[in-house]
Coordinates of C-alpha atoms in Angstrom, one line a residue:
M9 CA 12.0 32.4 -3.2
G10 CA 8.9 30.7 -1.7
D11 CA 5.1 30.6 -2.6
V12 CA 2.8 33.4 -1.7
G13 CA 1.4 32.3 2.0
D14 CA 4.6 29.9 2.7
T15 CA 4.9 29.1 6.5
V16 CA 7.9 28.8 8.5
S17 CA 8.3 25.6 10.7
S18 CA 10.4 25.8 13.9
N19 CA 9.7 23.0 16.2
V20 CA 13.0 22.3 17.6
P21 CA 12.6 23.5 21.4
R22 CA 16.2 24.8 22.1
I23 CA 18.4 27.0 20.2
P24 CA 22.2 26.9 21.2
N25 CA 23.5 30.1 19.7
T26 CA 22.7 32.5 16.5
E27 CA 25.0 30.4 14.1
L28 CA 23.1 26.9 14.7
S29 CA 19.9 28.6 15.1
K30 CA 19.7 29.1 11.2
L31 CA 19.4 25.4 10.9
L32 CA 16.4 25.2 13.1
V33 CA 14.2 27.2 10.9
F34 CA 13.3 25.9 7.5
R35 CA 10.8 27.2 5.0
V36 CA 7.9 24.9 3.9
Y37 CA 5.7 25.6 0.9
K38 CA 1.9 25.4 0.4
R39 CA 2.1 23.6 -2.7
R40 CA 3.3 20.5 -0.9
W41 CA -0.4 19.8 0.1
F42 CA -1.1 19.7 -4.0
V43 CA 1.6 17.4 -4.5
L44 CA 0.5 15.2 -1.7
L45 CA -3.0 15.2 -3.0
V46 CA -2.1 14.3 -6.6
L47 CA -0.1 11.3 -4.9
C48 CA -3.1 10.3 -2.8
L49 CA -5.5 10.5 -5.6
L50 CA -3.2 8.4 -8.2
N51 CA -2.6 6.2 -5.3
C52 CA -6.3 5.5 -4.6
S53 CA -7.1 5.1 -8.7
N54 CA -4.5 2.6 -8.8
A55 CA -5.6 0.6 -6.1
T56 CA -9.2 0.6 -7.8
L57 CA -7.9 -0.8 -10.9
W58 CA -6.0 -3.6 -9.1
L59 CA -9.1 -5.0 -7.2
T60 CA -11.8 -4.1 -9.7
F61 CA -12.7 -7.6 -10.3
A62 CA -12.0 -9.2 -6.8
P63 CA -15.4 -8.2 -5.1
V64 CA -17.3 -9.3 -8.2
A65 CA -15.3 -12.2 -9.1
D66 CA -18.4 -14.5 -10.1
Q67 CA -19.8 -11.8 -12.3
S68 CA -16.2 -10.9 -13.9
A69 CA -15.8 -14.7 -14.7
Q70 CA -19.2 -15.0 -16.4
Y71 CA -18.5 -12.1 -18.6
L72 CA -15.2 -12.8 -19.6
K73 CA -15.9 -16.6 -20.0
V74 CA -12.7 -17.6 -17.8
T75 CA -12.5 -19.2 -14.3
L76 CA -12.2 -18.1 -10.8
E77 CA -8.3 -18.5 -10.9
E78 CA -7.8 -16.6 -14.0
I79 CA -9.8 -13.6 -12.5
N80 CA -7.3 -13.8 -9.6
W81 CA -4.6 -13.6 -11.8
L82 CA -5.8 -10.1 -12.7
S83 CA -5.0 -9.1 -9.3
L84 CA -1.9 -11.3 -8.9
V85 CA -0.4 -9.8 -12.1
Y86 CA 0.2 -6.6 -9.9
M87 CA 2.6 -8.6 -7.8
V88 CA 4.2 -10.2 -10.5
V89 CA 5.0 -7.2 -12.7
A90 CA 5.9 -5.3 -9.5
I91 CA 8.9 -7.5 -8.6
P92 CA 11.2 -7.0 -11.5
L93 CA 10.3 -3.4 -11.9
S94 CA 11.0 -2.4 -8.2
F95 CA 14.5 -1.9 -8.3
G96 CA 14.1 0.2 -11.6
T97 CA 11.6 2.3 -9.6
T98 CA 13.8 2.8 -6.7
W99 CA 16.7 3.9 -8.8
M100 CA 14.5 6.1 -10.7
L101 CA 13.0 7.8 -7.6
D102 CA 16.4 8.6 -6.0
T103 CA 18.2 9.5 -9.1
L104 CA 15.5 11.1 -11.6
G105 CA 13.6 12.5 -9.1
L106 CA 9.7 12.5 -7.7
R107 CA 8.3 14.4 -10.4
I108 CA 9.1 12.1 -13.4
T109 CA 8.6 9.1 -11.4
L110 CA 4.7 10.6 -10.6
V111 CA 4.0 11.8 -14.1
L112 CA 5.0 8.7 -15.8
G113 CA 3.0 6.7 -13.3
S114 CA -0.3 8.7 -13.8
W115 CA 0.2 8.0 -17.7
L116 CA 0.7 4.2 -17.5
N117 CA -2.3 4.1 -14.9
M118 CA -4.5 6.0 -17.2
F119 CA -3.5 3.8 -20.1
G120 CA -4.4 0.8 -18.0
A121 CA -7.7 2.1 -17.1
V122 CA -8.6 3.0 -20.8
V123 CA -7.4 -0.2 -22.4
R124 CA -9.4 -2.2 -20.0
A125 CA -12.5 0.2 -20.7
C126 CA -12.1 0.1 -24.7
G127 CA -12.2 -3.4 -24.8
M128 CA -15.5 -4.0 -23.8
P129 CA -17.6 -1.4 -26.4
L130 CA -15.5 -3.0 -29.1
R131 CA -17.5 -6.2 -28.5
L132 CA -14.4 -8.4 -28.8
N133 CA -14.3 -12.2 -29.1
H134 CA -14.3 -13.8 -25.5
T135 CA -10.9 -15.3 -26.5
V136 CA -9.5 -12.0 -27.0
L137 CA -11.4 -10.1 -24.4
Y138 CA -9.5 -11.5 -21.3
P139 CA -5.8 -11.0 -22.8
V140 CA -7.0 -7.3 -23.5
V141 CA -8.3 -6.6 -20.1
M142 CA -5.2 -8.4 -18.6
L143 CA -3.3 -6.1 -20.9
G144 CA -4.9 -3.0 -19.3
Q145 CA -4.2 -4.8 -15.7
T146 CA -0.5 -5.1 -16.7
L147 CA -0.1 -1.4 -17.4
G148 CA -1.9 -0.5 -14.4
A149 CA 0.6 -3.2 -12.8
L150 CA 3.8 -1.2 -14.4
A151 CA 2.2 2.0 -12.9
Q152 CA 1.9 0.8 -9.1
P153 CA 5.6 0.7 -7.9
L154 CA 6.1 4.2 -9.5
I155 CA 3.3 5.4 -7.5
I156 CA 3.3 3.2 -4.0
F157 CA 7.0 3.7 -3.5
T158 CA 6.8 7.6 -3.1
P159 CA 5.0 8.3 0.1
T160 CA 8.4 8.1 2.2
K161 CA 10.2 10.1 -0.7
L162 CA 7.5 12.9 -0.7
A163 CA 7.5 13.2 3.1
A164 CA 11.1 13.8 3.5
L165 CA 11.6 16.1 0.3
W166 CA 8.4 18.4 0.9
F167 CA 7.5 18.1 4.7
P168 CA 9.1 19.3 8.0
D169 CA 10.2 16.7 10.3
H170 CA 7.0 17.0 12.5
Q171 CA 4.6 16.4 9.7
R172 CA 6.7 13.4 7.8
A173 CA 4.9 10.7 9.5
T174 CA 1.5 12.4 8.9
A175 CA 2.2 13.0 5.5
N176 CA 3.5 9.5 4.9
M177 CA 0.3 8.2 6.6
I178 CA -2.0 10.3 4.5
A179 CA -0.3 9.5 1.0
S180 CA -0.2 5.6 2.2
M181 CA -3.5 5.3 3.4
S182 CA -5.0 6.6 0.2
N183 CA -4.1 3.2 -1.2
P184 CA -6.6 1.3 1.2
L185 CA -8.9 3.8 0.4
G186 CA -9.0 2.7 -3.1
I187 CA -9.3 -0.7 -2.0
L188 CA -12.3 0.6 -0.1
L189 CA -13.8 2.1 -2.9
A190 CA -13.6 -0.9 -5.3
N191 CA -15.2 -3.1 -2.6
I192 CA -18.2 -0.9 -2.4
I193 CA -18.3 0.4 -6.1
S194 CA -17.9 -3.1 -7.8
P195 CA -20.7 -4.8 -6.0
M196 CA -22.7 -1.5 -6.6
I197 CA -22.3 -1.2 -10.4
A198 CA -21.9 -4.8 -11.5
E199 CA -24.7 -6.5 -9.8
T200 CA -25.1 -9.0 -13.0
S201 CA -22.3 -10.0 -15.7
A202 CA -23.5 -7.7 -18.1
Q203 CA -22.8 -4.6 -16.2
I204 CA -18.8 -5.1 -16.3
P205 CA -18.3 -2.7 -19.0
T206 CA -20.0 0.2 -17.2
L207 CA -17.9 -0.9 -14.3
L208 CA -14.5 -0.3 -16.0
I209 CA -15.7 2.9 -17.6
A210 CA -16.7 4.2 -14.2
Y211 CA -13.0 3.4 -13.1
A212 CA -11.3 4.9 -16.3
I213 CA -12.7 8.5 -16.2
P214 CA -11.1 9.5 -12.7
A215 CA -7.6 7.9 -13.9
C216 CA -7.8 10.6 -16.9
I217 CA -8.2 13.4 -14.6
I218 CA -5.6 12.4 -12.3
C219 CA -3.3 12.1 -15.2
F220 CA -4.1 15.9 -16.2
L221 CA -3.4 17.1 -12.5
A222 CA -0.1 15.2 -12.5
T223 CA 1.1 16.1 -15.6
V224 CA 0.4 19.8 -15.4
G225 CA 0.3 20.4 -11.7
I226 CA 3.7 18.9 -10.5
R227 CA 6.0 21.3 -11.4
S228 CA 9.3 20.1 -9.7
S229 CA 10.5 17.3 -7.5
A230 CA 11.4 19.0 -4.4
P231 CA 10.7 22.6 -3.1
P232 CA 13.2 25.6 -3.9
T233 CA 14.2 25.5 0.1
P234 CA 14.4 22.2 2.2
P235 CA 11.9 21.6 5.0
S236 CA 14.2 20.1 7.7
A237 CA 17.9 19.4 8.6
S238 CA 17.8 16.0 6.9
A239 CA 16.3 17.1 3.8
E240 CA 19.0 20.0 3.8
T241 CA 22.2 17.6 4.6
S242 CA 20.6 14.7 2.7
S243 CA 23.0 12.7 0.6
S244 CA 21.6 9.3 0.0
E245 CA 23.9 6.8 -0.9
P246 CA 24.4 5.4 -4.6
F247 CA 21.7 2.9 -5.4
I248 CA 24.1 -0.1 -5.4
E249 CA 26.0 1.1 -2.3
G250 CA 22.4 1.6 -0.7
L251 CA 21.5 -2.0 -1.7
K252 CA 25.0 -3.2 -0.1
L253 CA 24.2 -1.3 3.2
L254 CA 20.7 -2.9 3.5
L255 CA 21.9 -6.4 3.2
K256 CA 24.1 -5.8 5.9
N257 CA 21.6 -4.0 8.2
K258 CA 20.2 -7.0 10.4
A259 CA 17.1 -4.9 11.9
Y260 CA 16.4 -3.8 8.2
L261 CA 16.3 -7.3 7.0
V262 CA 14.1 -8.6 10.1
L263 CA 11.8 -5.8 9.1
L264 CA 11.9 -6.5 5.4
L265 CA 11.1 -10.2 6.1
C266 CA 8.4 -9.9 8.9
F267 CA 6.7 -6.9 7.7
G268 CA 6.5 -8.3 3.9
S269 CA 4.7 -11.2 5.4
G270 CA 2.2 -9.0 6.9
M271 CA 1.6 -7.3 3.5
A272 CA 1.3 -10.4 1.8
V273 CA -1.6 -11.6 4.3
F274 CA -3.3 -8.7 3.8
T275 CA -3.2 -8.9 0.1
C276 CA -4.6 -12.4 0.5
F277 CA -7.4 -10.9 2.6
S278 CA -8.5 -8.4 0.0
T279 CA -8.1 -10.6 -3.0
L280 CA -10.0 -13.6 -1.6
L281 CA -12.4 -12.2 0.9
E282 CA -15.4 -12.9 -1.5
Q283 CA -14.4 -16.2 -2.3
I284 CA -14.0 -17.1 1.3
L285 CA -17.2 -15.7 2.6
C286 CA -19.9 -17.0 -0.1
V287 CA -18.9 -20.6 1.0
Q288 CA -20.9 -20.2 4.2
G289 CA -24.0 -18.3 2.4
Y290 CA -22.4 -14.5 2.7
S291 CA -23.4 -12.5 -0.1
N292 CA -21.1 -10.2 -2.2
D293 CA -22.7 -7.2 -0.8
F294 CA -21.8 -8.4 2.7
A295 CA -18.3 -9.6 1.6
G296 CA -17.7 -5.8 0.2
M297 CA -19.0 -4.3 3.2
C298 CA -16.6 -6.2 5.2
G299 CA -13.6 -5.3 3.2
A300 CA -14.9 -1.7 3.5
L301 CA -14.8 -1.9 7.7
F302 CA -11.4 -3.5 6.9
I303 CA -10.0 -0.4 5.2
V304 CA -12.3 2.2 7.0
F305 CA -10.8 1.1 10.5
G306 CA -7.5 0.7 9.0
I307 CA -7.5 4.5 7.9
V308 CA -8.9 5.3 11.2
G309 CA -6.0 3.4 13.4
A310 CA -3.5 5.0 10.7
G311 CA -4.8 8.6 11.3
A312 CA -4.3 7.9 15.1
L313 CA -1.1 6.2 14.9
G314 CA 0.5 8.9 12.4
L315 CA -0.1 11.8 14.6
Y316 CA 1.0 10.0 17.8
V317 CA 4.4 8.8 16.4
D318 CA 5.1 12.3 15.1
K319 CA 4.9 13.6 18.3
T320 CA 6.5 10.7 20.5
K321 CA 8.6 9.1 17.6
K322 CA 8.2 5.5 19.1
F323 CA 8.2 3.6 16.0
I324 CA 9.4 0.4 17.4
E325 CA 6.8 0.1 20.3
V326 CA 3.8 1.0 18.2
T327 CA 4.9 -1.5 15.4
K328 CA 5.4 -4.5 17.3
I329 CA 2.1 -3.7 19.5
N330 CA 0.0 -3.4 16.4
M331 CA 1.7 -6.4 14.8
S332 CA 0.8 -8.5 17.8
F333 CA -2.7 -7.5 17.6
T334 CA -3.2 -7.9 13.9
A335 CA -1.8 -11.7 14.5
L336 CA -4.5 -12.2 17.1
S337 CA -7.0 -10.9 14.4
C338 CA -5.8 -12.9 11.9
I339 CA -6.4 -16.3 14.1
A340 CA -10.0 -14.9 15.0
F341 CA -10.8 -14.4 11.2
S342 CA -9.5 -17.8 10.5
V343 CA -12.1 -19.0 12.7
V344 CA -15.2 -17.1 12.2
S345 CA -15.1 -16.8 8.6
L346 CA -15.8 -20.4 8.7
M347 CA -19.1 -20.1 10.8
R348 CA -22.4 -19.5 9.1
Q349 CA -25.0 -16.8 10.1
Q350 CA -22.4 -14.7 12.1
K351 CA -22.6 -11.6 10.1
T352 CA -21.9 -9.7 13.2
A353 CA -18.6 -11.5 14.6
V354 CA -17.1 -11.4 10.9
A355 CA -17.8 -8.0 10.5
A356 CA -16.3 -7.3 14.1
V357 CA -13.2 -9.2 13.3
C358 CA -12.8 -8.0 9.8
S359 CA -12.8 -4.4 11.7
L360 CA -10.3 -5.3 14.2
F361 CA -7.9 -6.9 11.7
G362 CA -8.0 -3.7 9.5
F363 CA -7.7 -1.3 12.8
F364 CA -4.8 -2.9 13.8
G365 CA -3.2 -4.3 10.6
F366 CA -3.5 -1.5 7.9
S367 CA -2.5 1.1 10.5
I368 CA 0.9 -0.2 10.7
Y369 CA 2.0 0.2 6.8
P370 CA 2.8 4.1 7.1
V371 CA 4.9 3.9 10.5
A372 CA 6.8 0.6 9.2
M373 CA 7.9 2.4 5.9
E374 CA 9.1 5.5 8.4
L375 CA 10.8 2.9 10.5
S376 CA 12.3 1.4 7.4
V377 CA 13.8 4.8 6.6
E378 CA 14.8 5.4 10.2
S379 CA 16.9 1.9 10.3
S380 CA 18.5 2.4 7.2
Y381 CA 19.6 5.9 6.7
P382 CA 21.3 7.3 4.8
V383 CA 20.2 5.1 2.2
G384 CA 17.8 6.6 0.0
E385 CA 13.9 6.4 1.1
A386 CA 12.6 5.0 -2.1
T387 CA 15.4 2.3 -1.9
S388 CA 14.6 1.2 1.7
A389 CA 10.9 1.4 1.4
G390 CA 10.8 -0.2 -2.0
L391 CA 12.7 -3.0 -1.1
I392 CA 10.0 -3.9 1.9
F393 CA 7.2 -3.7 -0.8
V394 CA 9.1 -5.9 -3.2
S395 CA 9.3 -8.4 -0.1
G396 CA 5.5 -7.9 0.4
Q397 CA 4.7 -8.6 -3.2
V398 CA 7.3 -11.6 -3.7
Q399 CA 5.2 -13.2 -0.5
S400 CA 1.8 -12.2 -1.6
V401 CA 2.4 -14.4 -4.8
L402 CA 3.7 -17.1 -2.9
Y403 CA 1.0 -17.0 -0.3
I404 CA -2.0 -16.5 -2.9
I405 CA -0.5 -19.5 -4.9
L406 CA 0.0 -21.5 -1.6
L407 CA -3.4 -20.9 -0.4
Q408 CA -5.2 -21.4 -3.6
A409 CA -3.4 -24.9 -3.9
L410 CA -4.5 -25.8 -0.4
T411 CA -8.1 -25.4 -1.3
K412 CA -10.3 -28.4 -1.9
P413 CA -13.7 -28.8 -3.6
L414 CA -16.9 -29.1 -1.7
A415 CA -19.5 -31.9 -2.8
D416 CA -22.1 -30.3 -0.6
S417 CA -22.5 -26.5 0.5
P418 CA -26.3 -25.7 0.7
L419 CA -26.0 -22.1 1.8
S420 CA -23.0 -21.4 -0.9
T421 CA -23.6 -17.9 -3.1
C422 CA -20.5 -19.0 -5.0
G423 CA -20.5 -19.6 -8.4
N424 CA -20.2 -23.1 -10.0
T425 CA -17.2 -24.2 -8.0
V426 CA -17.5 -24.2 -4.0
L427 CA -13.7 -24.5 -2.4
S428 CA -13.2 -25.4 1.3
W429 CA -10.9 -22.6 2.6
R430 CA -10.6 -24.0 6.0
V431 CA -6.8 -25.3 5.6
P432 CA -5.7 -22.1 3.8
L433 CA -6.9 -20.0 6.5
L434 CA -5.2 -21.6 9.4
V435 CA -2.1 -21.6 7.3
M436 CA -2.3 -17.9 6.7
A437 CA -3.1 -17.4 10.6
G438 CA 0.0 -19.5 11.3
L439 CA 2.4 -17.7 8.9
C440 CA 1.1 -14.3 10.5
S441 CA 1.7 -15.5 14.0
L442 CA 5.0 -17.1 13.1
F443 CA 6.4 -13.7 11.4
T444 CA 5.0 -11.4 14.2
C445 CA 6.7 -13.5 16.9
C446 CA 10.0 -13.2 15.0
F447 CA 9.5 -9.4 14.4
V448 CA 8.8 -8.6 18.2
I449 CA 11.9 -10.9 19.2
F450 CA 14.5 -10.0 17.0
F451 CA 13.9 -6.3 15.7
H452 CA 16.1 -3.6 17.4
T453 CA 17.2 -0.5 15.9
R454 CA 18.7 2.9 16.4
Y455 CA 16.7 6.1 14.9
R456 CA 19.5 7.0 12.4
R457 CA 17.7 9.7 10.5
L458 CA 16.7 11.4 13.8
E459 CA 20.0 11.0 15.0
A460 CA 21.5 12.6 11.8
E461 CA 19.1 15.7 12.4
E462 CA 20.2 16.3 16.0
Q463 CA 23.9 16.1 15.0
A464 CA 23.1 18.7 11.9
T465 CA 21.3 20.9 14.2
Y466 CA 23.4 20.7 17.4
G467 CA 26.7 19.3 16.3
T468 CA 26.3 16.4 18.8

């Protein structure tokens, strides 16, 4: 019934009797790693499409003959499009299944990348070129919720309980890995505005390959037999009923608001980093390096936390401690980013910001499932993502509105317009600190899914 080389997972320490022991042994399949790999590649590719232009905002604005604010909208469109589509995506994941969702996401991701790249060789008039690029970004934005909602669902369907947090961490961190690649590849390839077409082609090729792997390689939404007790006894609430349960769940609502705010802060940081640092004379390459450090240390932190939480199940303690350190890092960034010739300090703060901030994401997604079980994994994790997207749009619009033109900035490496980010950065740090305090004080919950697994296993 399973693949060749299937393994058996039995990590529950005690066996009450023969009948109950049957519930303690679950077959897992090697193909789960291939499904996880495809999701990681797809998540990574979609993230590179999202932030293609942010690290080279000035060059992109020159090539497309638009303003920096219009370049920012090439990233913002991901948040705007994802918000109305997210409810449909959560329904699709919980109702139609993982395979259909991932395959559709891979095709939209590929079409988005190809449309962007094709607009350049056709030598379209600049009045048409920007709308064509925006169309490609919009197609990529349509794919994003189909891709980014799936880690918790994939972990629950394909992985045993002692690997769920790790699988979720690997799948979730592939998105910031894509952001890392965008921060490295975009400045490396597009040193001048004339190289923007080459950059878009470089991002389109992997998207086509990943689409082929997803379409041909993913054969089913779930394995032939369940990998855990919760997967075997899973009976997710219907979508509408699940939404009603979530709206009555106080702990979940606190997580929805506070962690959504944290996601918005990370989005602002990734989108606006180059524009913030160039004012004080830092180059695009240095901004790209800071973005890379932010992601690398985030992935390292997430790896450590994922393994730790899989063993200890201390979701709440880990999330509260890391959010507190994230708020302190955000405050530090709002100060040092306004200083000139402080490369070491800026790089160190960006590293700490990523280490404590990005590493929370997969743990918080698992916590959302634990606090809301038996609501479907896609619904509980998806609504938090929607909260993050809504707040991201509001934060970026607010921060841009608070900027002021600088008459004199001799060290600036920005384009024609030089803006002061002092007030926006302090507001961002204040919002991050406020919602962190709210989360630490008000968030308390039971681990509902773990309790359900224990009941299914021992009948207590």
